PDB file of C-alpha atoms and ligand atoms in Angstrom:
ATOM      1  CA  MET V  23      36.643   2.365 -13.552  1.00 82.00           C
ATOM      2  CA  SER V  24      33.957   4.247 -15.923  1.00 93.00           C
ATOM      3  CA  LYS V  25      31.964   6.951 -15.245  1.00 98.00           C
ATOM      4  CA  ILE V  26      28.071   5.799 -15.286  1.00 98.00           C
ATOM      5  CA  GLY V  27      25.083   7.692 -16.459  1.00 98.00           C
ATOM      6  CA  ILE V  28      21.995   6.007 -15.698  1.00 98.00           C
ATOM      7  CA  ILE V  29      18.913   7.664 -16.987  1.00 98.00           C
ATOM      8  CA  GLY V  30      15.947   6.690 -14.536  1.00 98.00           C
ATOM      9  CA  SER V  31      14.770   6.499 -10.898  1.00 98.00           C
ATOM     10  CA  GLY V  32      12.682   3.203 -10.782  1.00 98.00           C
ATOM     11  CA  THR V  33      13.632   0.088  -9.642  1.00 98.00           C
ATOM     12  CA  VAL V  34      15.880  -0.944 -12.311  1.00 98.00           C
ATOM     13  CA  ALA V  35      18.158   2.376 -12.428  1.00 98.00           C
ATOM     14  CA  GLN V  36      18.666   2.101  -8.419  1.00 98.00           C
ATOM     15  CA  THR V  37      19.368  -1.545  -8.759  1.00 98.00           C
ATOM     16  CA  LEU V  38      21.736  -0.932 -12.030  1.00 98.00           C
ATOM     17  CA  GLY V  39      23.266   1.704 -10.001  1.00 98.00           C
ATOM     18  CA  ALA V  40      24.256  -0.079  -6.835  1.00 97.00           C
ATOM     19  CA  GLY V  41      25.853  -3.008  -8.805  1.00 98.00           C
ATOM     20  CA  PHE V  42      28.035  -0.517 -10.835  1.00 98.00           C
ATOM     21  CA  LEU V  43      29.003   1.275  -7.502  1.00 98.00           C
ATOM     22  CA  LYS V  44      30.035  -2.126  -5.817  1.00 97.00           C
ATOM     23  CA  HIS V  45      31.948  -3.033  -9.053  1.00 97.00           C
ATOM     24  CA  GLY V  46      33.977   0.162  -8.283  1.00 97.00           C
ATOM     25  CA  HIS V  47      32.165   2.964 -11.079  1.00 98.00           C
ATOM     26  CA  GLU V  48      31.225   6.175 -10.725  1.00 98.00           C
ATOM     27  CA  VAL V  49      27.179   6.698 -11.380  1.00 98.00           C
ATOM     28  CA  MET V  50      25.468   9.400 -11.658  1.00 98.00           C
ATOM     29  CA  LEU V  51      21.334   8.592 -11.781  1.00 98.00           C
ATOM     30  CA  GLY V  52      19.252  10.898 -14.228  1.00 98.00           C
ATOM     31  CA  THR V  53      15.665  11.929 -13.078  1.00 98.00           C
ATOM     32  CA  ARG V  54      13.003  14.904 -13.457  1.00 98.00           C
ATOM     33  CA  ASP V  55      13.126  15.122 -10.133  1.00 97.00           C
ATOM     34  CA  VAL V  56      15.883  14.746  -8.010  1.00 97.00           C
ATOM     35  CA  SER V  57      13.929  14.177  -4.580  1.00 96.00           C
ATOM     36  CA  LYS V  58      12.655  11.165  -5.746  1.00 95.00           C
ATOM     37  CA  LEU V  59      16.508   9.607  -5.193  1.00 97.00           C
ATOM     38  CA  SER V  60      17.124  11.140  -1.724  1.00 95.00           C
ATOM     39  CA  GLU V  61      17.264   7.950  -0.098  1.00 95.00           C
ATOM     40  CA  TRP V  62      19.557   6.234  -3.003  1.00 95.00           C
ATOM     41  CA  LYS V  63      21.752   8.985  -2.855  1.00 94.00           C
ATOM     42  CA  LEU V  64      22.208   9.068   0.945  1.00 93.00           C
ATOM     43  CA  GLY V  65      23.198   5.435   0.364  1.00 93.00           C
ATOM     44  CA  ALA V  66      25.580   5.514  -2.245  1.00 94.00           C
ATOM     45  CA  GLY V  67      28.391   7.375  -1.029  1.00 93.00           C
ATOM     46  CA  ALA V  68      30.773   9.567  -2.465  1.00 94.00           C
ATOM     47  CA  HIS V  69      30.755   7.832  -5.958  1.00 96.00           C
ATOM     48  CA  GLY V  70      26.906   8.198  -6.805  1.00 97.00           C
ATOM     49  CA  GLN V  71      25.175  11.586  -7.364  1.00 97.00           C
ATOM     50  CA  THR V  72      22.104  12.425  -8.681  1.00 98.00           C
ATOM     51  CA  GLY V  73      21.010  15.014 -11.362  1.00 98.00           C
ATOM     52  CA  SER V  74      18.887  15.754 -14.499  1.00 98.00           C
ATOM     53  CA  PHE V  75      18.425  13.414 -16.941  1.00 98.00           C
ATOM     54  CA  SER V  76      20.987  15.556 -19.306  1.00 98.00           C
ATOM     55  CA  ASP V  77      23.350  16.269 -16.765  1.00 98.00           C
ATOM     56  CA  ALA V  78      23.844  11.834 -16.317  1.00 98.00           C
ATOM     57  CA  ALA V  79      23.922  11.198 -20.143  1.00 98.00           C
ATOM     58  CA  LYS V  80      26.925  14.086 -19.716  1.00 98.00           C
ATOM     59  CA  PHE V  81      28.577  12.653 -16.925  1.00 98.00           C
ATOM     60  CA  GLY V  82      28.633   8.696 -18.314  1.00 98.00           C
ATOM     61  CA  THR V  83      31.145   7.809 -20.531  1.00 98.00           C
ATOM     62  CA  ILE V  84      28.424   4.721 -21.012  1.00 98.00           C
ATOM     63  CA  ILE V  85      24.954   5.466 -20.827  1.00 98.00           C
ATOM     64  CA  VAL V  86      21.933   3.338 -18.988  1.00 99.00           C
ATOM     65  CA  LEU V  87      18.621   3.828 -20.401  1.00 99.00           C
ATOM     66  CA  ALA V  88      16.271   2.422 -17.675  1.00 99.00           C
ATOM     67  CA  VAL V  89      12.717   4.480 -18.386  1.00 98.00           C
ATOM     68  CA  LYS V  90       9.526   3.502 -19.175  1.00 98.00           C
ATOM     69  CA  GLY V  91       9.506   2.544 -22.649  1.00 98.00           C
ATOM     70  CA  SER V  92       6.419   4.135 -24.139  1.00 98.00           C
ATOM     71  CA  LYS V  93       8.260   7.431 -22.819  1.00 98.00           C
ATOM     72  CA  ALA V  94      12.276   6.434 -23.841  1.00 98.00           C
ATOM     73  CA  LYS V  95      12.120   8.495 -26.851  1.00 98.00           C
ATOM     74  CA  GLU V  96      10.950  11.468 -24.765  1.00 98.00           C
ATOM     75  CA  ALA V  97      14.031  10.734 -22.511  1.00 98.00           C
ATOM     76  CA  LEU V  98      16.386  11.075 -25.015  1.00 98.00           C
ATOM     77  CA  ASP V  99      15.168  14.366 -26.359  1.00 98.00           C
ATOM     78  CA  LEU V 100      15.457  15.787 -22.486  1.00 98.00           C
ATOM     79  CA  MET V 101      18.947  13.444 -22.027  1.00 98.00           C
ATOM     80  CA  GLY V 102      19.970  15.530 -24.898  1.00 98.00           C
ATOM     81  CA  HIS V 103      21.281  13.684 -28.706  1.00 98.00           C
ATOM     82  CA  GLU V 104      24.534  15.710 -28.337  1.00 98.00           C
ATOM     83  CA  ASN V 105      25.605  14.073 -24.856  1.00 98.00           C
ATOM     84  CA  MET V 106      25.222  10.587 -26.777  1.00 98.00           C
ATOM     85  CA  VAL V 107      27.344  10.998 -29.349  1.00 98.00           C
ATOM     86  CA  GLY V 108      29.860   7.980 -29.886  1.00 98.00           C
ATOM     87  CA  LYS V 109      28.467   6.528 -26.609  1.00 98.00           C
ATOM     88  CA  THR V 110      27.687   3.419 -25.472  1.00 98.00           C
ATOM     89  CA  ILE V 111      23.881   3.352 -24.406  1.00 98.00           C
ATOM     90  CA  ILE V 112      22.780   0.073 -22.607  1.00 99.00           C
ATOM     91  CA  ASP V 113      19.084  -0.131 -23.349  1.00 99.00           C
ATOM     92  CA  ALA V 114      17.550  -1.866 -20.555  1.00 99.00           C
ATOM     93  CA  THR V 115      13.617  -0.516 -21.895  1.00 99.00           C
ATOM     94  CA  ASN V 116      10.973  -2.799 -22.977  1.00 98.00           C
ATOM     95  CA  PRO V 117       7.778  -1.541 -25.093  1.00 98.00           C
ATOM     96  CA  ILE V 118       5.542  -2.712 -22.550  1.00 98.00           C
ATOM     97  CA  ALA V 119       1.903  -0.885 -23.219  1.00 98.00           C
ATOM     98  CA  ASP V 120      -0.368   0.429 -20.401  1.00 98.00           C
ATOM     99  CA  ALA V 121      -3.285  -2.255 -21.061  1.00 97.00           C
ATOM    100  CA  ALA V 122      -3.397  -5.282 -18.763  1.00 97.00           C
ATOM    101  CA  PRO V 123      -1.563  -8.604 -19.689  1.00 98.00           C
ATOM    102  CA  THR V 124      -3.682 -11.238 -20.866  1.00 98.00           C
ATOM    103  CA  ASN V 125      -3.320 -14.512 -18.889  1.00 98.00           C
ATOM    104  CA  GLY V 126       0.082 -13.758 -17.827  1.00 98.00           C
ATOM    105  CA  VAL V 127       0.968 -12.148 -21.487  1.00 98.00           C
ATOM    106  CA  LEU V 128       2.161  -8.509 -21.326  1.00 98.00           C
ATOM    107  CA  LYS V 129       1.025  -6.030 -24.383  1.00 98.00           C
ATOM    108  CA  PHE V 130       3.802  -4.600 -26.562  1.00 98.00           C
ATOM    109  CA  PHE V 131       3.084  -1.197 -28.149  1.00 98.00           C
ATOM    110  CA  THR V 132       5.470  -2.210 -31.134  1.00 98.00           C
ATOM    111  CA  ASN V 133       5.300  -5.472 -33.435  1.00 97.00           C
ATOM    112  CA  LEU V 134       7.555  -8.080 -34.629  1.00 96.00           C
ATOM    113  CA  ASP V 135       8.681  -6.101 -37.563  1.00 98.00           C
ATOM    114  CA  HIS V 136       9.956  -2.968 -35.343  1.00 98.00           C
ATOM    115  CA  SER V 137      11.355  -3.044 -31.973  1.00 98.00           C
ATOM    116  CA  LEU V 138      12.052  -0.067 -29.732  1.00 99.00           C
ATOM    117  CA  MET V 139      15.796  -0.229 -29.840  1.00 99.00           C
ATOM    118  CA  GLU V 140      15.653   0.260 -33.307  1.00 99.00           C
ATOM    119  CA  THR V 141      13.465   3.796 -32.975  1.00 98.00           C
ATOM    120  CA  LEU V 142      15.964   4.974 -30.247  1.00 99.00           C
ATOM    121  CA  GLN V 143      18.976   3.917 -32.895  1.00 98.00           C
ATOM    122  CA  ALA V 144      17.209   5.916 -35.457  1.00 98.00           C
ATOM    123  CA  ALA V 145      16.536   9.015 -33.169  1.00 98.00           C
ATOM    124  CA  VAL V 146      20.167   8.770 -31.993  1.00 98.00           C
ATOM    125  CA  PRO V 147      21.824   7.686 -34.915  1.00 98.00           C
ATOM    126  CA  ASP V 148      25.326   8.638 -33.677  1.00 98.00           C
ATOM    127  CA  ALA V 149      25.130   6.837 -30.430  1.00 98.00           C
ATOM    128  CA  HIS V 150      25.685   2.910 -29.879  1.00 99.00           C
ATOM    129  CA  PHE V 151      22.858   1.077 -28.583  1.00 99.00           C
ATOM    130  CA  VAL V 152      23.172  -2.257 -26.993  1.00 99.00           C
ATOM    131  CA  LYS V 153      20.425  -4.225 -25.783  1.00 99.00           C
ATOM    132  CA  ALA V 154      20.921  -5.690 -22.205  1.00 99.00           C
ATOM    133  CA  PHE V 155      19.199  -6.409 -18.972  1.00 98.00           C
ATOM    134  CA  ASN V 156      15.852  -6.050 -20.422  1.00 98.00           C
ATOM    135  CA  SER V 157      15.013  -9.828 -20.238  1.00 98.00           C
ATOM    136  CA  VAL V 158      15.274 -10.442 -16.391  1.00 98.00           C
ATOM    137  CA  GLY V 159      14.150  -8.759 -13.135  1.00 98.00           C
ATOM    138  CA  SER V 160      15.288  -6.332 -11.302  1.00 98.00           C
ATOM    139  CA  PRO V 161      16.707  -8.562  -8.310  1.00 97.00           C
ATOM    140  CA  SER V 162      18.420 -11.144 -10.534  1.00 98.00           C
ATOM    141  CA  MET V 163      20.262  -8.113 -12.806  1.00 98.00           C
ATOM    142  CA  VAL V 164      23.918  -8.022 -10.350  1.00 98.00           C
ATOM    143  CA  ASN V 165      25.703 -10.702  -8.998  1.00 98.00           C
ATOM    144  CA  PRO V 166      22.501 -13.439  -9.483  1.00 97.00           C
ATOM    145  CA  SER V 167      22.834 -16.292  -7.324  1.00 95.00           C
ATOM    146  CA  PHE V 168      21.651 -19.266  -9.484  1.00 97.00           C
ATOM    147  CA  ASP V 169      24.074 -22.629  -9.542  1.00 96.00           C
ATOM    148  CA  ILE V 170      25.326 -22.176 -13.187  1.00 97.00           C
ATOM    149  CA  LYS V 171      25.646 -18.482 -15.082  1.00 98.00           C
ATOM    150  CA  PRO V 172      23.078 -16.940 -16.847  1.00 98.00           C
ATOM    151  CA  THR V 173      22.603 -15.971 -20.310  1.00 98.00           C
ATOM    152  CA  MET V 174      21.922 -12.204 -21.234  1.00 98.00           C
ATOM    153  CA  PHE V 175      20.924 -11.626 -24.600  1.00 98.00           C
ATOM    154  CA  ILE V 176      22.442  -8.460 -26.675  1.00 99.00           C
ATOM    155  CA  CYS V 177      22.620  -6.967 -29.603  1.00 99.00           C
ATOM    156  CA  GLY V 178      23.193  -3.700 -31.422  1.00 99.00           C
ATOM    157  CA  ASN V 179      25.636  -2.375 -34.037  1.00 98.00           C
ATOM    158  CA  ASN V 180      28.868  -1.776 -32.455  1.00 98.00           C
ATOM    159  CA  ASP V 181      30.768  -4.639 -32.148  1.00 98.00           C
ATOM    160  CA  ASN V 182      33.130  -2.298 -29.413  1.00 98.00           C
ATOM    161  CA  ALA V 183      29.880  -1.045 -27.932  1.00 98.00           C
ATOM    162  CA  LYS V 184      28.758  -4.838 -27.276  1.00 98.00           C
ATOM    163  CA  ASN V 185      32.369  -5.924 -26.045  1.00 98.00           C
ATOM    164  CA  GLU V 186      31.772  -3.168 -23.716  1.00 98.00           C
ATOM    165  CA  VAL V 187      28.595  -4.410 -22.635  1.00 98.00           C
ATOM    166  CA  SER V 188      29.920  -7.895 -22.131  1.00 98.00           C
ATOM    167  CA  LYS V 189      33.080  -6.896 -19.704  1.00 98.00           C
ATOM    168  CA  ILE V 190      30.198  -5.321 -17.615  1.00 98.00           C
ATOM    169  CA  LEU V 191      28.062  -8.108 -17.851  1.00 98.00           C
ATOM    170  CA  ASP V 192      30.953 -10.148 -17.038  1.00 98.00           C
ATOM    171  CA  GLN V 193      31.556  -8.154 -13.743  1.00 97.00           C
ATOM    172  CA  PHE V 194      27.899  -8.729 -12.809  1.00 98.00           C
ATOM    173  CA  GLY V 195      27.772 -12.666 -13.039  1.00 98.00           C
ATOM    174  CA  TRP V 196      26.404 -13.067 -16.787  1.00 98.00           C
ATOM    175  CA  GLU V 197      27.638 -14.293 -19.646  1.00 98.00           C
ATOM    176  CA  SER V 198      26.650 -12.778 -22.619  1.00 98.00           C
ATOM    177  CA  ALA V 199      25.371 -13.850 -26.060  1.00 98.00           C
ATOM    178  CA  ASP V 200      25.601 -11.574 -28.825  1.00 98.00           C
ATOM    179  CA  PHE V 201      22.716 -12.360 -30.956  1.00 98.00           C
ATOM    180  CA  GLY V 202      23.361  -9.430 -33.784  1.00 98.00           C
ATOM    181  CA  LYS V 203      22.638  -6.462 -34.837  1.00 98.00           C
ATOM    182  CA  VAL V 204      19.827  -3.434 -33.750  1.00 99.00           C
ATOM    183  CA  GLU V 205      16.710  -5.708 -35.248  1.00 99.00           C
ATOM    184  CA  SER V 206      17.537  -8.230 -33.138  1.00 99.00           C
ATOM    185  CA  ALA V 207      15.979  -6.505 -30.482  1.00 99.00           C
ATOM    186  CA  ARG V 208      12.732  -7.520 -32.165  1.00 98.00           C
ATOM    187  CA  ALA V 209      13.864 -11.097 -30.227  1.00 98.00           C
ATOM    188  CA  ILE V 210      14.705 -10.074 -27.376  1.00 98.00           C
ATOM    189  CA  GLU V 211      12.921  -7.185 -26.690  1.00 99.00           C
ATOM    190  CA  PRO V 212       9.385 -10.418 -26.251  1.00 98.00           C
ATOM    191  CA  LEU V 213      11.911 -12.221 -24.173  1.00 98.00           C
ATOM    192  CA  CYS V 214      10.679 -10.090 -21.531  1.00 98.00           C
ATOM    193  CA  MET V 215       7.415 -11.211 -22.357  1.00 98.00           C
ATOM    194  CA  LEU V 216       8.129 -14.778 -21.947  1.00 98.00           C
ATOM    195  CA  TRP V 217       9.807 -14.132 -18.525  1.00 98.00           C
ATOM    196  CA  CYS V 218       6.968 -12.400 -17.193  1.00 98.00           C
ATOM    197  CA  ILE V 219       4.585 -15.050 -18.057  1.00 98.00           C
ATOM    198  CA  LYS V 220       5.891 -17.383 -15.608  1.00 98.00           C
ATOM    199  CA  GLY V 221       5.703 -14.195 -12.847  1.00 98.00           C
ATOM    200  CA  PHE V 222       1.995 -13.053 -13.497  1.00 98.00           C
ATOM    201  CA  THR V 223       0.629 -17.162 -14.019  1.00 98.00           C
ATOM    202  CA  GLN V 224       2.904 -19.055 -11.140  1.00 98.00           C
ATOM    203  CA  ASN V 225       3.922 -15.901  -9.236  1.00 97.00           C
ATOM    204  CA  SER V 226       7.397 -16.828  -9.708  1.00 96.00           C
ATOM    205  CA  TRP V 227       9.925 -14.107 -10.493  1.00 97.00           C
ATOM    206  CA  THR V 228      13.540 -15.308 -10.138  1.00 96.00           C
ATOM    207  CA  HIS V 229      14.392 -16.938 -12.766  1.00 98.00           C
ATOM    208  CA  ALA V 230      16.512 -15.984 -15.824  1.00 98.00           C
ATOM    209  CA  PHE V 231      17.501 -17.477 -19.422  1.00 98.00           C
ATOM    210  CA  LYS V 232      20.631 -19.782 -20.349  1.00 98.00           C
ATOM    211  CA  LEU V 233      21.900 -20.334 -23.776  1.00 98.00           C
ATOM    212  CA  LEU V 234      22.732 -24.108 -24.527  1.00 97.00           C
ATOM    213  CA  THR V 235      25.067 -24.515 -27.177  1.00 95.00           C
ATOM    214  CA  HIS V 236      27.199 -27.578 -28.273  1.00 93.00           C
TER     215      HIS V 236
HETATM  216  N1  NAP X  15      11.296  -3.835 -13.347  1.00 93.56           N
HETATM  217  C1  NAP X  15      11.907  -4.520 -13.633  1.00 93.56           C
HETATM  218  O1  NAP X  15      12.256  -5.504 -13.141  1.00 93.56           O
HETATM  219  C2  NAP X  15      12.555  -4.598 -15.434  1.00 93.56           C
HETATM  220  C3  NAP X  15      13.453  -5.860 -15.874  1.00 93.56           C
HETATM  221  C4  NAP X  15      13.794  -5.305 -17.006  1.00 93.56           C
HETATM  222  C5  NAP X  15      13.737  -4.285 -17.613  1.00 93.56           C
HETATM  223  N2  NAP X  15      12.533  -3.436 -17.122  1.00 93.56           N
HETATM  224  C6  NAP X  15      12.657  -2.377 -18.061  1.00 93.56           C
HETATM  225  O2  NAP X  15      13.170  -1.095 -17.498  1.00 93.56           O
HETATM  226  C7  NAP X  15      12.929   0.023 -17.508  1.00 93.56           C
HETATM  227  C8  NAP X  15      12.552   0.824 -16.411  1.00 93.56           C
HETATM  228  O3  NAP X  15      12.038  -0.144 -15.424  1.00 93.56           O
HETATM  229  P1  NAP X  15      11.110   0.061 -13.939  1.00 93.56           P
HETATM  230  O4  NAP X  15      10.871  -0.735 -13.351  1.00 93.56           O
HETATM  231  O5  NAP X  15      12.799   0.399 -13.120  1.00 93.56           O
HETATM  232  O6  NAP X  15      10.773   1.903 -14.037  1.00 93.56           O
HETATM  233  P2  NAP X  15       9.273   2.245 -14.829  1.00 93.56           P
HETATM  234  O7  NAP X  15       8.425   2.626 -14.021  1.00 93.56           O
HETATM  235  O8  NAP X  15       9.302   1.562 -15.778  1.00 93.56           O
HETATM  236  O9  NAP X  15      10.337   3.885 -15.509  1.00 93.56           O
HETATM  237  C9  NAP X  15      10.580   4.760 -14.722  1.00 93.56           C
HETATM  238  C10 NAP X  15      10.965   5.467 -15.086  1.00 93.56           C
HETATM  239  O10 NAP X  15      10.594   6.291 -16.409  1.00 93.56           O
HETATM  240  C11 NAP X  15      11.087   7.791 -16.135  1.00 93.56           C
HETATM  241  N3  NAP X  15       9.473   8.248 -17.073  1.00 93.56           N
HETATM  242  C12 NAP X  15       8.266   8.325 -17.095  1.00 93.56           C
HETATM  243  N4  NAP X  15       7.462   8.985 -17.556  1.00 93.56           N
HETATM  244  C13 NAP X  15       8.330   9.649 -18.217  1.00 93.56           C
HETATM  245  C14 NAP X  15       8.283  10.745 -19.436  1.00 93.56           C
HETATM  246  N5  NAP X  15       7.034  11.492 -19.567  1.00 93.56           N
HETATM  247  N6  NAP X  15       9.428  11.522 -19.964  1.00 93.56           N
HETATM  248  C15 NAP X  15      10.389  10.780 -19.711  1.00 93.56           C
HETATM  249  N7  NAP X  15      10.834   9.835 -18.463  1.00 93.56           N
HETATM  250  C16 NAP X  15       9.964   9.182 -17.847  1.00 93.56           C
HETATM  251  C17 NAP X  15      11.030   8.154 -15.107  1.00 93.56           C
HETATM  252  O11 NAP X  15      11.752   9.210 -14.921  1.00 93.56           O
HETATM  253  P3  NAP X  15      11.456  10.316 -13.478  1.00 93.56           P
HETATM  254  O12 NAP X  15      12.426   9.635 -12.748  1.00 93.56           O
HETATM  255  O13 NAP X  15      11.766  11.466 -14.132  1.00 93.56           O
HETATM  256  O14 NAP X  15      10.493   9.928 -12.814  1.00 93.56           O
HETATM  257  C18 NAP X  15      11.380   6.806 -14.807  1.00 93.56           C
HETATM  258  O15 NAP X  15      13.193   6.811 -14.464  1.00 93.56           O
HETATM  259  C19 NAP X  15      11.604  -0.207 -18.004  1.00 93.56           C
HETATM  260  O16 NAP X  15      11.057   0.283 -19.708  1.00 93.56           O
HETATM  261  C20 NAP X  15      11.209  -1.482 -17.978  1.00 93.56           C
HETATM  262  O17 NAP X  15      10.393  -1.837 -19.214  1.00 93.56           O
HETATM  263  C21 NAP X  15      12.226  -3.507 -15.940  1.00 93.56           C
END
């Protein structure tokens, strides 16, 4: 059992929070306004708590970052950089801009030579960011019901942190594909754009990616 500090109060934070509880972990969800999470807390049981961003960051031996992408750097400051030193930070964020999609294609505020996770990793060099959970919709994040195991593309600079995240993904019914260091987030973050096109144009939101190799 691990202590998981989840930064966020939205769908992703609540979904992953419930997933970690289901798999026997202790969870604290962090928000700037705990009243948003009163219902989640009621359903969470004895192992689910809520607190501030810094409470949740301090609590977690593993941290999940699940905030609006454009506010992720601000969130790191509120979490307190000292609460992240040496810890694995599962980064589920996507750098989605506020502008509307074009023909179902989301707009990003990053570019193909610099990802959001690189900005976050540079802001807290002593933390071990691992991109994960960003390329699928929240309903499929925990033990999805596909006929075959879907693939979660992950990346990050620290191998131990990636191993830790792979074990969690295994519990959550995913195979993980390690696609390299932090710069690989330049390719993994846009998978969110690809995933969302099918949603916006076909109103179909239940798919996931699978990596085939031979
Ligand atoms: N929705 C999905 O299915 C999905 C799938 C994959 C990845 N993602 C990514 O996961 C992340 C979370 O998505 P979501 O849909 O659950 O929620 P969201 O609406 O994108 O974000 C909500 C969170 O952002 C925080 N936030 C907003 N403004 C802030 C600010 N100025 N400073 C600090 N924090 C701020 C909120 O904090 P408070 O709690 O304090 O209000 C809240 O916890 C996003 O980056 C999204 O792109 C989403």
